[in-house]
Amino acid sequence: MNSLIVVGTGWGDEGKGKLTDYLSSKFDVCVRYQGGNNAGHTIKFNNKHFALNLIPSGIFNSTTMNILSNGMVIDLKVLIKELNSLISQGINCENLYISNRAHIIFPYHIALDEIFENLKGDKKVGTTKRGIGPCYVDKYMRIGIRFGDLLNKNSFYEKLSLNVDYANKLLSLFGNTTFDKDEIFNEYMSYINIIKTKIIDSSVFITNALNENKKVIFEGAQGIMLCLDHGTYPYVTSSSPSASSVALNCGIAPQYIQKVLGITKAYSTRVGEGTLPTEIFCEISKKIRKIGNEYGTTTGRKRRIGWLDTVILKHGKRISGITDLAITLLDVLTGFEKLKICIAYELDGKTIDFIPSSIEEFSRCKPIYIELDGWSEDITQIKSFNDLPDNAKKYIKTIENITKIKISIISVGPDRNQTIEI
Ligand code: GDP
Ligand code: IMO
Ligand code: MG
């Protein structure tokens, strides 16, 4: 197995960072394949705690090459800050490279993100306000600025001028402060020396690595339910976290994709607006939020909590070809008398087991549950599936039986060591 995609099955924060870090020692290359610093990936080992927004979670393994792919939108200032922070904590970042085709988030993208959100009023998406959507809009408008552009001073200035003029027109329409192109130009030119040796053609790099039989792990950001095409549109992000986007987002042929590891929490969470069918509104959600520390890594917002939803897992299996599942935060469910799993939805009197494309229909879906007995034993130090309490084993096996996806990994705590491979 030379290639593995790590994809979130839900609305993000499933533990992709933890598992990518855990698996990285087995891989030569680790590639973040989409999104930007809307992501927050937490990694814990040896009593150290890291929160990454942009840099791939393979960075802690000194022999793994780490790549930010062409599918990403990258706020260069945030990247440099993250790089410096890792270096100051003793992490070697020599092995970090950036695609010359990755797009750059500029300050006007962040201002526009805020404006577009405010314009939507009570229909706002609840974005992270990191400029993600507006930067992808510029990409699709064919006026975006890519890392490769930074290497040509004159053409960078020309492209930036067009962009800033365009953004300023939009910003002044809404009475906002506008941006000075020369100021931005000079600021970004001052960053070039820090990163210019890191800018590569990542498509050539990754393809060569795969052809040399090297192992490549692709780390997704967000999750399938936030996918622009296959998520709960319009309450989604502006990229495609789905595993099928990896080929395009990394410049490799689809034939190279071999295994897809879907990451799901043992329950559901969501940050921002939009329907969460299995959302729990009673004390149970407060207890899960407290034990699971369910607050956004990037924005600190409270995550909304729901029961595990196998309709979503089956959707992920179809959309992303998930071959294996990792169930994370199983330890958080310790101490509940009963646990619910959603097996289908009732929509206008009919039972369905797929995600309707219309958000209005999705918001009318009522979950149909089965109920299982919980367990009370501490499972955070358990190292093998067989040692889990019977009811925890039953919970896992039930998910496997319903989804028909092999569960390969169980995570029983945030630390790298708190991981059970089956
Ligand atoms: P990502 O965006 O998918 O990488 O996930 P985040 O890092 O944003 O959120 C996952 C949170 O759960 C982080 O705080 C992790 O440290 C934590 N976490 C990951 N796996 C486990 C686990 O098995 N148990 C517990 N209690 N916490 C976990
Ligand atoms: P990781 O990689 C959870 C959500 C935002 C908002 C919507 C659109 O840590 O799992 P955006 O800023 O992308 O335009 O916001 O998507 N969102 C995430 N939620 N985890 C993430 O990333 C997210 N990235 C974006 O809260 O609802
Ligand atoms: Mg996260």
Coordinates of C-alpha atoms and ligand atoms in Angstrom, one line a residue:
M1 CA 0.0 0.0 0.0
N2 CA 1.8 3.1 -1.2
S3 CA -0.9 5.8 -1.0
L4 CA -3.4 6.5 1.7
I5 CA -5.9 9.3 2.0
V6 CA -7.0 10.5 5.4
V7 CA -10.5 12.1 5.0
G8 CA -12.9 13.5 7.6
T9 CA -16.3 11.9 7.2
G10 CA -18.3 14.7 8.9
W11 CA -18.2 18.4 9.4
G12 CA -14.5 18.5 10.4
D13 CA -12.5 18.1 13.6
E14 CA -12.7 14.3 13.5
G15 CA -9.1 13.8 14.6
K16 CA -7.4 13.8 11.1
G17 CA -4.4 15.6 12.6
K18 CA -3.9 13.0 15.3
L19 CA -4.2 10.1 13.0
T20 CA -2.1 11.6 10.2
D21 CA 0.7 12.2 12.7
Y22 CA 0.3 8.7 14.1
L23 CA 0.5 7.1 10.6
S24 CA 3.2 9.4 9.2
S25 CA 6.2 7.4 10.5
K26 CA 5.1 4.8 7.9
F27 CA 5.1 7.3 5.0
D28 CA 7.8 9.1 3.0
V29 CA 5.6 12.0 2.0
C30 CA 2.7 13.7 3.7
V31 CA 0.5 16.1 1.6
R32 CA -2.2 18.5 2.8
Y33 CA -4.6 18.4 -0.2
Q34 CA -7.1 21.3 0.2
G35 CA -8.4 24.1 2.4
G36 CA -6.3 26.6 4.3
N37 CA -6.1 28.0 7.8
N38 CA -9.8 27.4 8.3
A39 CA -8.4 24.0 9.5
G40 CA -7.1 23.3 13.0
H41 CA -5.4 19.9 13.5
T42 CA -4.3 18.9 17.0
I43 CA -1.4 16.6 17.7
K44 CA -0.2 15.4 21.1
F45 CA 2.8 13.3 22.0
N46 CA 5.5 13.2 24.7
N47 CA 3.4 15.7 26.8
K48 CA 3.7 18.2 23.9
H49 CA 0.7 19.8 22.3
F50 CA 0.6 21.3 18.8
A51 CA -2.2 22.9 16.8
L52 CA -1.5 23.2 13.1
N53 CA -3.6 25.3 10.7
L54 CA -1.6 24.8 7.4
I55 CA 1.5 22.6 7.8
P56 CA 0.8 18.9 7.2
S57 CA 0.7 16.7 10.4
G58 CA 3.6 14.6 9.1
I59 CA 6.0 17.4 10.1
F60 CA 6.8 15.8 13.5
N61 CA 8.3 12.8 11.8
S62 CA 11.8 13.9 10.7
T63 CA 12.1 11.6 7.7
T64 CA 8.7 12.5 6.1
M65 CA 8.7 15.2 3.3
N66 CA 5.7 17.5 3.9
I67 CA 3.9 19.3 1.1
L68 CA 1.2 22.0 0.8
S69 CA -0.5 21.1 -2.4
N70 CA -1.9 23.1 -5.3
G71 CA -5.4 22.5 -4.0
M72 CA -4.7 24.7 -0.9
V73 CA -5.3 28.4 -0.3
I74 CA -2.5 29.7 1.9
D75 CA -2.3 32.8 4.1
L76 CA 1.5 33.4 3.8
K77 CA 1.6 35.4 7.0
V78 CA 0.0 32.6 9.0
L79 CA 2.3 30.0 7.3
I80 CA 5.4 31.9 8.4
K81 CA 4.1 32.3 11.9
E82 CA 3.3 28.6 12.1
L83 CA 6.7 27.7 10.7
N84 CA 8.5 30.0 13.2
S85 CA 6.4 28.6 16.1
L86 CA 7.3 25.0 15.2
I87 CA 11.0 25.8 14.8
S88 CA 11.0 27.6 18.1
Q89 CA 9.7 24.4 19.7
G90 CA 12.5 22.4 18.2
I91 CA 10.6 20.9 15.2
N92 CA 12.8 20.6 12.1
C93 CA 10.8 22.1 9.2
E94 CA 13.5 21.6 6.5
N95 CA 11.3 19.0 4.9
L96 CA 8.4 21.4 4.1
Y97 CA 7.6 22.3 0.5
I98 CA 4.8 24.4 -1.1
S99 CA 3.3 23.9 -4.5
N100 CA 4.0 26.7 -7.0
R101 CA 0.3 26.3 -8.0
A102 CA -1.1 26.9 -4.5
H103 CA -3.1 30.1 -4.2
I104 CA -2.3 32.9 -1.7
I105 CA -4.8 34.4 0.7
F106 CA -4.3 38.2 1.0
P107 CA -5.8 40.6 3.6
Y108 CA -8.5 41.8 1.2
H109 CA -9.8 38.2 1.0
I110 CA -10.3 38.2 4.8
A111 CA -12.1 41.6 4.6
L112 CA -14.4 40.2 1.9
D113 CA -15.1 37.0 3.8
E114 CA -16.5 39.2 6.7
I115 CA -18.6 41.3 4.3
F116 CA -20.1 38.4 2.4
E117 CA -21.0 36.7 5.7
N118 CA -22.7 39.9 7.1
L119 CA -24.6 40.4 3.8
K120 CA -26.2 36.9 4.3
G121 CA -27.7 38.0 7.6
D122 CA -29.4 35.0 9.3
K123 CA -28.4 32.8 6.3
K124 CA -24.7 33.2 7.1
V125 CA -22.5 30.1 6.9
G126 CA -20.6 30.8 10.0
T127 CA -17.2 30.8 8.2
T128 CA -13.9 31.0 10.0
K129 CA -13.4 34.4 8.4
R130 CA -10.0 33.5 7.2
G131 CA -10.6 34.5 3.6
I132 CA -11.0 31.0 2.3
G133 CA -14.1 31.5 0.2
P134 CA -13.0 34.8 -1.5
C135 CA -9.5 33.3 -2.3
Y136 CA -11.1 30.3 -4.0
V137 CA -13.5 32.7 -5.8
D138 CA -10.4 34.5 -7.2
K139 CA -9.0 31.2 -8.3
Y140 CA -12.1 30.3 -10.2
M141 CA -12.3 33.9 -11.6
R142 CA -8.8 33.3 -13.0
I143 CA -7.4 36.3 -11.2
G144 CA -5.8 34.4 -8.2
I145 CA -2.2 34.8 -7.3
R146 CA -0.1 31.6 -6.8
F147 CA 3.1 30.9 -5.0
G148 CA 4.9 30.6 -8.3
D149 CA 4.0 34.2 -9.0
L150 CA 6.0 35.4 -6.0
L151 CA 9.1 34.4 -7.8
N152 CA 8.6 37.0 -10.7
K153 CA 8.5 40.5 -9.1
N154 CA 7.1 42.3 -12.1
S155 CA 4.3 39.8 -12.9
F156 CA 3.5 39.6 -9.2
Y157 CA 3.0 43.4 -9.0
E158 CA 0.9 43.3 -12.2
K159 CA -1.4 40.6 -10.9
L160 CA -1.6 42.1 -7.4
S161 CA -2.6 45.5 -8.9
L162 CA -5.5 43.9 -10.8
N163 CA -6.6 42.1 -7.7
V164 CA -6.3 45.0 -5.3
D165 CA -8.2 47.3 -7.7
Y166 CA -11.0 44.7 -8.0
A167 CA -11.2 44.0 -4.3
N168 CA -11.1 47.7 -3.4
K169 CA -14.1 48.4 -5.7
L170 CA -16.1 45.7 -3.9
L171 CA -14.9 46.9 -0.5
S172 CA -15.8 50.5 -1.2
L173 CA -19.3 49.4 -2.3
F174 CA -19.9 48.4 1.3
G175 CA -18.2 51.4 2.8
N176 CA -15.1 49.4 3.9
T177 CA -11.5 50.6 4.2
T178 CA -9.6 49.7 1.1
F179 CA -6.1 48.3 0.6
D180 CA -2.9 49.9 -0.7
K181 CA -1.3 47.7 -3.4
D182 CA 2.2 49.0 -2.8
E183 CA 2.0 48.3 0.9
I184 CA 0.9 44.7 0.3
F185 CA 3.5 44.3 -2.5
N186 CA 6.4 45.4 -0.3
E187 CA 5.2 43.3 2.7
Y188 CA 4.9 40.1 0.6
M189 CA 8.3 40.8 -1.2
S190 CA 9.8 40.8 2.3
Y191 CA 8.5 37.2 2.9
I192 CA 9.9 35.8 -0.3
N193 CA 13.4 35.0 1.0
I194 CA 11.9 32.9 3.8
I195 CA 10.0 30.6 1.5
K196 CA 11.5 30.8 -2.0
T197 CA 13.6 27.6 -1.7
K198 CA 10.5 25.8 -0.6
I199 CA 8.4 26.4 -3.7
I200 CA 8.3 23.4 -5.9
D201 CA 6.2 21.7 -8.7
S202 CA 4.5 19.3 -6.3
S203 CA 2.8 17.4 -9.0
V204 CA 6.1 16.3 -10.4
F205 CA 7.5 15.7 -6.9
I206 CA 4.6 13.5 -5.7
T207 CA 4.4 11.6 -8.9
N208 CA 8.1 10.9 -8.9
A209 CA 7.9 9.7 -5.3
L210 CA 5.0 7.3 -6.1
N211 CA 6.9 6.0 -9.2
E212 CA 9.9 5.3 -7.0
N213 CA 7.7 3.2 -4.7
K214 CA 7.7 5.7 -1.9
K215 CA 4.7 5.9 0.4
V216 CA 2.5 9.0 0.3
I217 CA -0.2 10.0 2.8
F218 CA -2.7 12.6 1.8
E219 CA -4.2 14.6 4.7
G220 CA -7.6 16.2 4.2
A221 CA -8.9 19.3 5.9
Q222 CA -12.5 19.7 6.9
G223 CA -14.8 16.7 6.1
I224 CA -17.1 15.3 3.4
M225 CA -20.2 17.0 4.9
L226 CA -18.4 20.4 4.3
C227 CA -17.5 19.4 0.7
L228 CA -18.5 22.1 -1.8
D229 CA -20.1 19.5 -4.1
H230 CA -21.2 16.7 -1.8
G231 CA -21.7 18.4 1.6
T232 CA -24.6 20.2 3.1
Y233 CA -24.5 23.0 0.5
P234 CA -24.6 26.0 1.0
Y235 CA -23.4 25.4 4.6
V236 CA -20.0 24.1 3.5
T237 CA -16.5 25.3 2.8
S238 CA -15.2 26.4 -0.6
S239 CA -13.1 23.4 -1.4
S240 CA -13.6 19.6 -1.9
P241 CA -12.4 17.6 1.1
S242 CA -13.8 14.5 -0.5
A243 CA -11.1 11.9 -1.3
S244 CA -11.9 12.0 -5.0
S245 CA -10.4 15.5 -5.1
V246 CA -6.9 14.3 -4.2
A247 CA -5.9 13.6 -7.8
L248 CA -6.8 17.1 -9.0
N249 CA -5.7 18.8 -5.8
C250 CA -2.2 17.2 -5.9
G251 CA -1.6 16.8 -9.6
I252 CA -1.4 13.0 -9.6
A253 CA -3.2 10.4 -11.7
P254 CA -6.3 8.9 -10.0
Q255 CA -4.8 5.4 -10.5
Y256 CA -2.4 6.1 -7.7
I257 CA -5.1 6.2 -5.1
Q258 CA -5.2 2.9 -3.2
K259 CA -6.7 3.3 0.3
V260 CA -9.0 5.8 1.9
L261 CA -9.2 6.0 5.7
G262 CA -12.3 7.8 6.8
I263 CA -12.0 9.5 10.2
T264 CA -15.2 9.7 12.3
K265 CA -15.7 10.7 15.9
A266 CA -17.7 8.1 17.9
Y267 CA -20.4 10.8 17.9
S268 CA -21.0 13.9 15.7
T269 CA -19.9 17.5 16.0
R270 CA -20.3 20.6 13.9
V271 CA -19.0 24.2 14.1
G272 CA -20.8 27.0 12.4
E273 CA -24.4 27.1 10.9
G274 CA -26.4 24.4 9.1
T275 CA -28.4 21.4 10.1
L276 CA -27.0 18.6 12.2
P277 CA -29.8 16.0 12.1
T278 CA -28.7 14.1 15.2
E279 CA -28.0 17.2 17.3
I280 CA -28.4 16.7 21.1
F281 CA -30.0 19.6 23.0
C282 CA -30.1 18.1 26.5
E283 CA -27.5 17.8 29.3
I284 CA -25.8 15.0 27.4
S285 CA -24.4 17.4 24.8
K286 CA -22.9 19.6 27.6
K287 CA -21.3 16.5 29.2
I288 CA -19.9 15.4 25.9
R289 CA -18.6 18.9 25.1
K290 CA -16.9 19.1 28.5
I291 CA -15.3 15.6 28.4
G292 CA -14.4 15.9 24.7
N293 CA -13.2 19.5 25.0
E294 CA -15.4 20.3 22.0
Y295 CA -14.3 23.8 21.2
G296 CA -12.9 24.8 17.8
T297 CA -9.1 24.6 17.4
T298 CA -9.1 27.6 15.0
T299 CA -11.8 29.9 16.3
G300 CA -12.5 28.6 19.9
R301 CA -16.3 28.4 19.1
K302 CA -18.4 25.8 20.9
R303 CA -18.9 22.7 18.7
R304 CA -22.5 21.5 18.4
I305 CA -22.9 17.8 19.5
G306 CA -24.9 15.0 18.0
W307 CA -25.2 11.2 18.0
L308 CA -23.2 9.1 15.5
D309 CA -24.9 9.2 12.1
T310 CA -24.3 6.1 9.8
V311 CA -26.3 7.8 6.9
I312 CA -23.4 10.2 6.8
L313 CA -20.8 7.4 7.0
K314 CA -22.5 5.6 4.1
H315 CA -22.6 8.8 2.1
G316 CA -18.8 9.2 2.7
K317 CA -18.3 5.6 1.6
R318 CA -20.0 6.3 -1.7
I319 CA -18.5 9.8 -2.3
S320 CA -15.0 9.0 -1.2
G321 CA -14.5 5.3 -1.6
I322 CA -13.7 4.9 2.1
T323 CA -12.0 1.5 2.5
D324 CA -11.3 1.7 6.3
L325 CA -12.7 3.7 9.2
A326 CA -10.9 5.1 12.2
I327 CA -13.2 5.9 15.2
T328 CA -11.9 8.6 17.4
L329 CA -12.8 10.0 20.8
L330 CA -14.4 6.7 21.8
D331 CA -13.2 7.4 25.4
V332 CA -15.5 10.4 25.5
L333 CA -18.6 8.1 25.4
T334 CA -17.5 6.4 28.6
G335 CA -20.1 6.8 31.4
F336 CA -23.3 7.1 29.4
E337 CA -26.0 4.6 30.3
K338 CA -27.4 4.5 26.7
L339 CA -25.9 5.5 23.4
K340 CA -27.8 6.2 20.2
I341 CA -26.8 5.5 16.6
C342 CA -28.7 7.0 13.7
I343 CA -29.4 4.3 11.0
A344 CA -31.7 6.2 8.6
Y345 CA -33.8 9.4 8.3
E346 CA -37.5 9.9 8.1
L347 CA -38.3 12.6 5.5
D348 CA -41.9 13.6 5.0
G349 CA -43.2 10.2 6.1
K350 CA -40.7 8.2 4.1
T351 CA -37.6 6.4 5.3
I352 CA -34.4 7.3 3.5
D353 CA -30.7 6.4 4.0
F354 CA -29.0 9.0 1.8
I355 CA -28.3 12.8 2.2
P356 CA -30.9 14.8 0.2
S357 CA -29.3 17.5 -2.0
S358 CA -31.8 20.1 -0.9
I359 CA -30.8 21.8 2.4
E360 CA -34.6 22.4 3.1
E361 CA -35.2 18.6 2.8
F362 CA -32.1 17.8 4.8
S363 CA -33.3 20.1 7.6
R364 CA -36.6 18.2 7.7
C365 CA -34.9 14.8 8.1
K366 CA -35.6 13.2 11.5
P367 CA -33.1 10.6 12.6
I368 CA -34.2 7.0 13.2
Y369 CA -32.1 5.6 16.0
I370 CA -31.1 2.3 17.5
E371 CA -30.1 2.4 21.2
L372 CA -27.2 0.5 22.7
D373 CA -26.0 0.0 26.3
G374 CA -23.0 2.1 27.3
W375 CA -20.0 1.2 29.4
S376 CA -18.4 2.8 32.5
E377 CA -14.8 1.5 32.5
D378 CA -12.0 3.9 31.7
I379 CA -10.7 2.9 28.3
T380 CA -8.0 5.5 27.8
Q381 CA -5.1 3.1 28.4
I382 CA -6.4 0.2 26.5
K383 CA -4.1 -1.1 23.7
S384 CA -6.0 -3.8 22.1
F385 CA -9.6 -4.2 20.7
N386 CA -10.2 -7.4 22.7
D387 CA -9.5 -5.5 26.0
L388 CA -12.3 -3.0 25.4
P389 CA -15.4 -3.4 27.5
D390 CA -18.0 -5.7 25.8
N391 CA -20.4 -2.8 25.2
A392 CA -17.7 -0.7 23.6
K393 CA -16.9 -3.6 21.3
K394 CA -20.6 -4.0 20.5
Y395 CA -20.8 -0.2 19.7
I396 CA -17.8 -0.6 17.2
K397 CA -19.1 -3.8 15.7
T398 CA -22.6 -2.2 15.2
I399 CA -21.1 0.6 13.2
E400 CA -19.1 -1.8 11.1
N401 CA -22.2 -4.0 10.5
I402 CA -24.4 -1.1 9.4
T403 CA -21.8 0.7 7.2
K404 CA -20.0 -2.4 5.9
I405 CA -16.7 -0.5 6.3
K406 CA -13.8 -2.2 8.1
I407 CA -12.9 -0.4 11.3
S408 CA -9.1 -0.4 11.4
I409 CA -8.2 2.1 14.1
I410 CA -9.8 3.2 17.4
S411 CA -8.6 6.3 19.2
V412 CA -9.1 6.4 23.0
G413 CA -7.4 9.6 23.8
P414 CA -5.7 12.6 22.2
D415 CA -2.2 11.3 22.6
R416 CA -0.4 9.5 19.8
N417 CA -0.1 6.5 22.0
Q418 CA -3.8 6.3 22.8
T419 CA -4.4 4.5 19.5
I420 CA -5.6 0.9 18.9
E421 CA -4.9 -0.7 15.6
I422 CA -7.2 -3.6 14.7
Ligands
GDP1 P1 -9.0 17.6 13.0 O1 -9.3 18.9 12.6 O2 -9.7 16.5 12.3 O3 -7.5 17.3 13.0 O4 -9.4 17.5 14.6 P2 -9.1 18.6 15.7 O5 -7.7 18.5 16.1 O6 -9.6 19.9 15.3 O7 -10.2 18.1 16.8 C1 -10.0 16.9 17.4 C2 -9.9 17.1 18.9 O8 -10.1 15.8 19.6 C3 -8.5 17.6 19.3 O9 -8.7 18.4 20.5 C4 -7.8 16.3 19.6 O10 -6.7 16.5 20.5 C5 -8.8 15.5 20.2 N1 -8.7 14.0 20.1 C6 -8.4 13.3 19.0 N2 -8.6 12.0 19.2 C7 -9.0 11.9 20.4 C8 -9.5 10.8 21.2 O11 -9.5 9.6 20.8 N3 -10.0 11.1 22.4 C9 -10.0 12.3 23.0 N4 -10.5 12.5 24.2 N5 -9.6 13.4 22.2 C10 -9.2 13.2 21.0
IMO2 P1 -10.6 20.9 10.2 O1 -9.6 20.6 9.1 C1 -14.6 22.3 11.4 C2 -16.5 25.2 8.8 C3 -16.8 26.6 9.3 C4 -18.0 27.0 8.6 C5 -17.8 26.4 7.2 C6 -17.2 27.3 6.2 O2 -10.0 21.4 11.4 O3 -11.5 19.8 10.4 P2 -14.8 28.5 5.8 O4 -14.0 29.3 6.7 O5 -14.2 27.2 5.4 O6 -15.4 29.2 4.6 O7 -16.1 28.1 6.7 O8 -16.9 25.3 7.4 N1 -15.1 24.7 8.8 C7 -14.7 23.8 9.7 N2 -15.3 23.2 10.7 N3 -13.3 22.0 11.1 C8 -12.7 22.5 10.0 O9 -11.5 22.2 9.6 C9 -13.4 23.6 9.3 N4 -13.0 24.3 8.3 C10 -14.1 25.0 8.0 O10 -17.0 26.5 10.7 O11 -19.1 26.3 9.1
MG3 MG -9.9 20.8 13.4

